[in-house]
Every structure is written in structure tokens, then in C-alpha cells.
Amino acid sequence: MPRPTVAQLTYGSCTVIFSTLAMLLLSQTSSGPGIAVIAVAALALGVLVALTVPVTRSSPVPTAAQQPAAPEPVPVTASVAAASAAPEPVREPTAP
């Protein structure tokens, strides 16, 4: 059985605490059995939340579907090719 992650423990614990407080405040119960029912319901809700937290798994070798596609080569137009083929004049400093 895998160990729970930190995110699962955090979300589950926060859910138990906040749902218990919310249900106790909304129901305004003061009897022992009512508090016990609310505590059990909050615990069940916390476990449900902790189990549904998505777990990230890193695969050691990415499959072909996961690899990004190579970008398509951009065709060179004739004007760009002609401009890059024409040499620019070189300016050299004159002697002092």
C-alpha cells in the first residue's frame, strides 16, 4: 500500500477540521451523540478528499505521445536567399 503524500495529508486534515467546525456551527448541537455523528461524518469526508487528490507520477521514459512534435521547417523565399548571398561592402578605417 503506497504512503500518502503531503498534499493528501494536508487536504484531508483541513477538510476534517473545517467541515467539523462548519457542521457544529450550523447544526448548533450540544448532545454527545450529535457531536459524534458530526465527527464521524467529517472524518469520512476528510478521507474521501484525501483519496481523491490527484497524485503526480513521473514516468522514467516518455512515450512517443508525450514527446513534443518537432517544429516544421520554414521555407526560405527567393528574396531572403538573394539578400543573404549578396556581400555587403566592408568599410575599413583609413590610416592616420
JSON list of C-alpha atoms in Angstrom, two decimals:
[
{"chain": "A", "resi": 1, "resn": "MET", "atom": "CA", "xyz": [0.00, 0.00, 0.00]},
{"chain": "A", "resi": 2, "resn": "PRO", "atom": "CA", "xyz": [1.54, 3.34, -1.02]},
{"chain": "A", "resi": 3, "resn": "ARG", "atom": "CA", "xyz": [2.15, 6.01, 1.58]},
{"chain": "A", "resi": 4, "resn": "PRO", "atom": "CA", "xyz": [0.01, 9.17, 1.44]},
{"chain": "A", "resi": 5, "resn": "THR", "atom": "CA", "xyz": [1.65, 12.28, 0.07]},
{"chain": "A", "resi": 6, "resn": "VAL", "atom": "CA", "xyz": [1.97, 15.57, 1.92]},
{"chain": "A", "resi": 7, "resn": "ALA", "atom": "CA", "xyz": [-0.79, 17.08, -0.20]},
{"chain": "A", "resi": 8, "resn": "GLN", "atom": "CA", "xyz": [-3.16, 14.23, 0.65]},
{"chain": "A", "resi": 9, "resn": "LEU", "atom": "CA", "xyz": [-2.48, 14.59, 4.37]},
{"chain": "A", "resi": 10, "resn": "THR", "atom": "CA", "xyz": [-2.88, 18.36, 4.25]},
{"chain": "A", "resi": 11, "resn": "TYR", "atom": "CA", "xyz": [-6.12, 18.40, 2.25]},
{"chain": "A", "resi": 12, "resn": "GLY", "atom": "CA", "xyz": [-7.63, 15.60, 4.32]},
{"chain": "A", "resi": 13, "resn": "SER", "atom": "CA", "xyz": [-6.73, 17.21, 7.65]},
{"chain": "A", "resi": 14, "resn": "CYS", "atom": "CA", "xyz": [-8.00, 20.65, 6.60]},
{"chain": "A", "resi": 15, "resn": "THR", "atom": "CA", "xyz": [-11.23, 19.09, 5.36]},
{"chain": "A", "resi": 16, "resn": "VAL", "atom": "CA", "xyz": [-11.81, 17.29, 8.66]},
{"chain": "A", "resi": 17, "resn": "ILE", "atom": "CA", "xyz": [-11.14, 20.40, 10.75]},
{"chain": "A", "resi": 18, "resn": "PHE", "atom": "CA", "xyz": [-13.15, 22.88, 8.68]},
{"chain": "A", "resi": 19, "resn": "SER", "atom": "CA", "xyz": [-16.07, 20.56, 7.97]},
{"chain": "A", "resi": 20, "resn": "THR", "atom": "CA", "xyz": [-16.34, 19.65, 11.67]},
{"chain": "A", "resi": 21, "resn": "LEU", "atom": "CA", "xyz": [-16.41, 23.31, 12.67]},
{"chain": "A", "resi": 22, "resn": "ALA", "atom": "CA", "xyz": [-18.91, 24.20, 9.95]},
{"chain": "A", "resi": 23, "resn": "MET", "atom": "CA", "xyz": [-21.28, 21.33, 10.78]},
{"chain": "A", "resi": 24, "resn": "LEU", "atom": "CA", "xyz": [-21.11, 22.03, 14.52]},
{"chain": "A", "resi": 25, "resn": "LEU", "atom": "CA", "xyz": [-21.83, 25.72, 13.99]},
{"chain": "A", "resi": 26, "resn": "LEU", "atom": "CA", "xyz": [-24.64, 25.11, 11.51]},
{"chain": "A", "resi": 27, "resn": "SER", "atom": "CA", "xyz": [-26.36, 22.33, 13.47]},
{"chain": "A", "resi": 28, "resn": "GLN", "atom": "CA", "xyz": [-25.93, 24.01, 16.89]},
{"chain": "A", "resi": 29, "resn": "THR", "atom": "CA", "xyz": [-25.98, 20.60, 18.53]},
{"chain": "A", "resi": 30, "resn": "SER", "atom": "CA", "xyz": [-24.77, 20.13, 22.08]},
{"chain": "A", "resi": 31, "resn": "SER", "atom": "CA", "xyz": [-25.61, 16.46, 22.63]},
{"chain": "A", "resi": 32, "resn": "GLY", "atom": "CA", "xyz": [-22.92, 13.80, 22.71]},
{"chain": "A", "resi": 33, "resn": "PRO", "atom": "CA", "xyz": [-24.40, 11.57, 20.01]},
{"chain": "A", "resi": 34, "resn": "GLY", "atom": "CA", "xyz": [-24.90, 14.56, 17.67]},
{"chain": "A", "resi": 35, "resn": "ILE", "atom": "CA", "xyz": [-21.28, 15.62, 18.06]},
{"chain": "A", "resi": 36, "resn": "ALA", "atom": "CA", "xyz": [-20.14, 12.03, 17.48]},
{"chain": "A", "resi": 37, "resn": "VAL", "atom": "CA", "xyz": [-22.16, 11.77, 14.25]},
{"chain": "A", "resi": 38, "resn": "ILE", "atom": "CA", "xyz": [-20.69, 15.08, 13.03]},
{"chain": "A", "resi": 39, "resn": "ALA", "atom": "CA", "xyz": [-17.15, 13.97, 13.88]},
{"chain": "A", "resi": 40, "resn": "VAL", "atom": "CA", "xyz": [-17.56, 10.66, 12.05]},
{"chain": "A", "resi": 41, "resn": "ALA", "atom": "CA", "xyz": [-19.08, 12.40, 9.02]},
{"chain": "A", "resi": 42, "resn": "ALA", "atom": "CA", "xyz": [-16.23, 14.92, 8.93]},
{"chain": "A", "resi": 43, "resn": "LEU", "atom": "CA", "xyz": [-13.66, 12.14, 9.21]},
{"chain": "A", "resi": 44, "resn": "ALA", "atom": "CA", "xyz": [-15.28, 10.23, 6.34]},
{"chain": "A", "resi": 45, "resn": "LEU", "atom": "CA", "xyz": [-15.33, 13.40, 4.23]},
{"chain": "A", "resi": 46, "resn": "GLY", "atom": "CA", "xyz": [-11.64, 14.04, 5.01]},
{"chain": "A", "resi": 47, "resn": "VAL", "atom": "CA", "xyz": [-10.68, 10.52, 3.95]},
{"chain": "A", "resi": 48, "resn": "LEU", "atom": "CA", "xyz": [-12.70, 10.90, 0.74]},
{"chain": "A", "resi": 49, "resn": "VAL", "atom": "CA", "xyz": [-10.94, 14.18, -0.08]},
{"chain": "A", "resi": 50, "resn": "ALA", "atom": "CA", "xyz": [-7.51, 12.73, 0.71]},
{"chain": "A", "resi": 51, "resn": "LEU", "atom": "CA", "xyz": [-8.10, 9.77, -1.57]},
{"chain": "A", "resi": 52, "resn": "THR", "atom": "CA", "xyz": [-9.29, 11.88, -4.49]},
{"chain": "A", "resi": 53, "resn": "VAL", "atom": "CA", "xyz": [-6.32, 14.28, -4.52]},
{"chain": "A", "resi": 54, "resn": "PRO", "atom": "CA", "xyz": [-4.53, 13.67, -7.84]},
{"chain": "A", "resi": 55, "resn": "VAL", "atom": "CA", "xyz": [-1.14, 12.04, -7.41]},
{"chain": "A", "resi": 56, "resn": "THR", "atom": "CA", "xyz": [1.55, 13.10, -9.87]},
{"chain": "A", "resi": 57, "resn": "ARG", "atom": "CA", "xyz": [3.61, 10.23, -11.18]},
{"chain": "A", "resi": 58, "resn": "SER", "atom": "CA", "xyz": [6.77, 10.74, -13.15]},
{"chain": "A", "resi": 59, "resn": "SER", "atom": "CA", "xyz": [7.45, 8.18, -15.83]},
{"chain": "A", "resi": 60, "resn": "PRO", "atom": "CA", "xyz": [11.14, 7.46, -16.42]},
{"chain": "A", "resi": 61, "resn": "VAL", "atom": "CA", "xyz": [10.83, 7.18, -20.21]},
{"chain": "A", "resi": 62, "resn": "PRO", "atom": "CA", "xyz": [8.37, 9.44, -22.03]},
{"chain": "A", "resi": 63, "resn": "THR", "atom": "CA", "xyz": [6.32, 7.72, -24.68]},
{"chain": "A", "resi": 64, "resn": "ALA", "atom": "CA", "xyz": [6.02, 8.98, -28.24]},
{"chain": "A", "resi": 65, "resn": "ALA", "atom": "CA", "xyz": [2.63, 10.54, -27.46]},
{"chain": "A", "resi": 66, "resn": "GLN", "atom": "CA", "xyz": [4.13, 12.57, -24.60]},
{"chain": "A", "resi": 67, "resn": "GLN", "atom": "CA", "xyz": [7.07, 13.96, -26.58]},
{"chain": "A", "resi": 68, "resn": "PRO", "atom": "CA", "xyz": [6.51, 17.35, -28.24]},
{"chain": "A", "resi": 69, "resn": "ALA", "atom": "CA", "xyz": [6.39, 17.36, -32.01]},
{"chain": "A", "resi": 70, "resn": "ALA", "atom": "CA", "xyz": [9.36, 18.83, -33.88]},
{"chain": "A", "resi": 71, "resn": "PRO", "atom": "CA", "xyz": [8.66, 22.25, -35.37]},
{"chain": "A", "resi": 72, "resn": "GLU", "atom": "CA", "xyz": [8.11, 22.38, -39.11]},
{"chain": "A", "resi": 73, "resn": "PRO", "atom": "CA", "xyz": [10.97, 23.96, -41.07]},
{"chain": "A", "resi": 74, "resn": "VAL", "atom": "CA", "xyz": [10.16, 27.38, -42.53]},
{"chain": "A", "resi": 75, "resn": "PRO", "atom": "CA", "xyz": [10.85, 27.59, -46.28]},
{"chain": "A", "resi": 76, "resn": "VAL", "atom": "CA", "xyz": [13.30, 30.26, -47.37]},
{"chain": "A", "resi": 77, "resn": "THR", "atom": "CA", "xyz": [11.95, 32.61, -50.00]},
{"chain": "A", "resi": 78, "resn": "ALA", "atom": "CA", "xyz": [14.00, 33.68, -53.01]},
{"chain": "A", "resi": 79, "resn": "SER", "atom": "CA", "xyz": [14.33, 37.30, -51.84]},
{"chain": "A", "resi": 80, "resn": "VAL", "atom": "CA", "xyz": [15.76, 36.26, -48.47]},
{"chain": "A", "resi": 81, "resn": "ALA", "atom": "CA", "xyz": [18.21, 33.87, -50.16]},
{"chain": "A", "resi": 82, "resn": "ALA", "atom": "CA", "xyz": [19.33, 36.56, -52.64]},
{"chain": "A", "resi": 83, "resn": "ALA", "atom": "CA", "xyz": [19.77, 39.14, -49.89]},
{"chain": "A", "resi": 84, "resn": "SER", "atom": "CA", "xyz": [21.91, 36.82, -47.78]},
{"chain": "A", "resi": 85, "resn": "ALA", "atom": "CA", "xyz": [24.06, 35.87, -50.81]},
{"chain": "A", "resi": 86, "resn": "ALA", "atom": "CA", "xyz": [24.96, 39.49, -51.75]},
{"chain": "A", "resi": 87, "resn": "PRO", "atom": "CA", "xyz": [28.03, 40.60, -49.80]},
{"chain": "A", "resi": 88, "resn": "GLU", "atom": "CA", "xyz": [27.99, 43.96, -48.02]},
{"chain": "A", "resi": 89, "resn": "PRO", "atom": "CA", "xyz": [30.82, 46.39, -48.63]},
{"chain": "A", "resi": 90, "resn": "VAL", "atom": "CA", "xyz": [33.41, 46.41, -45.87]},
{"chain": "A", "resi": 91, "resn": "ARG", "atom": "CA", "xyz": [34.45, 49.81, -44.51]},
{"chain": "A", "resi": 92, "resn": "GLU", "atom": "CA", "xyz": [37.96, 49.90, -43.19]},
{"chain": "A", "resi": 93, "resn": "PRO", "atom": "CA", "xyz": [39.40, 52.83, -41.26]},
{"chain": "A", "resi": 94, "resn": "THR", "atom": "CA", "xyz": [41.91, 54.99, -43.15]},
{"chain": "A", "resi": 95, "resn": "ALA", "atom": "CA", "xyz": [45.49, 55.30, -41.97]},
{"chain": "A", "resi": 96, "resn": "PRO", "atom": "CA", "xyz": [46.18, 58.29, -39.61]}
]
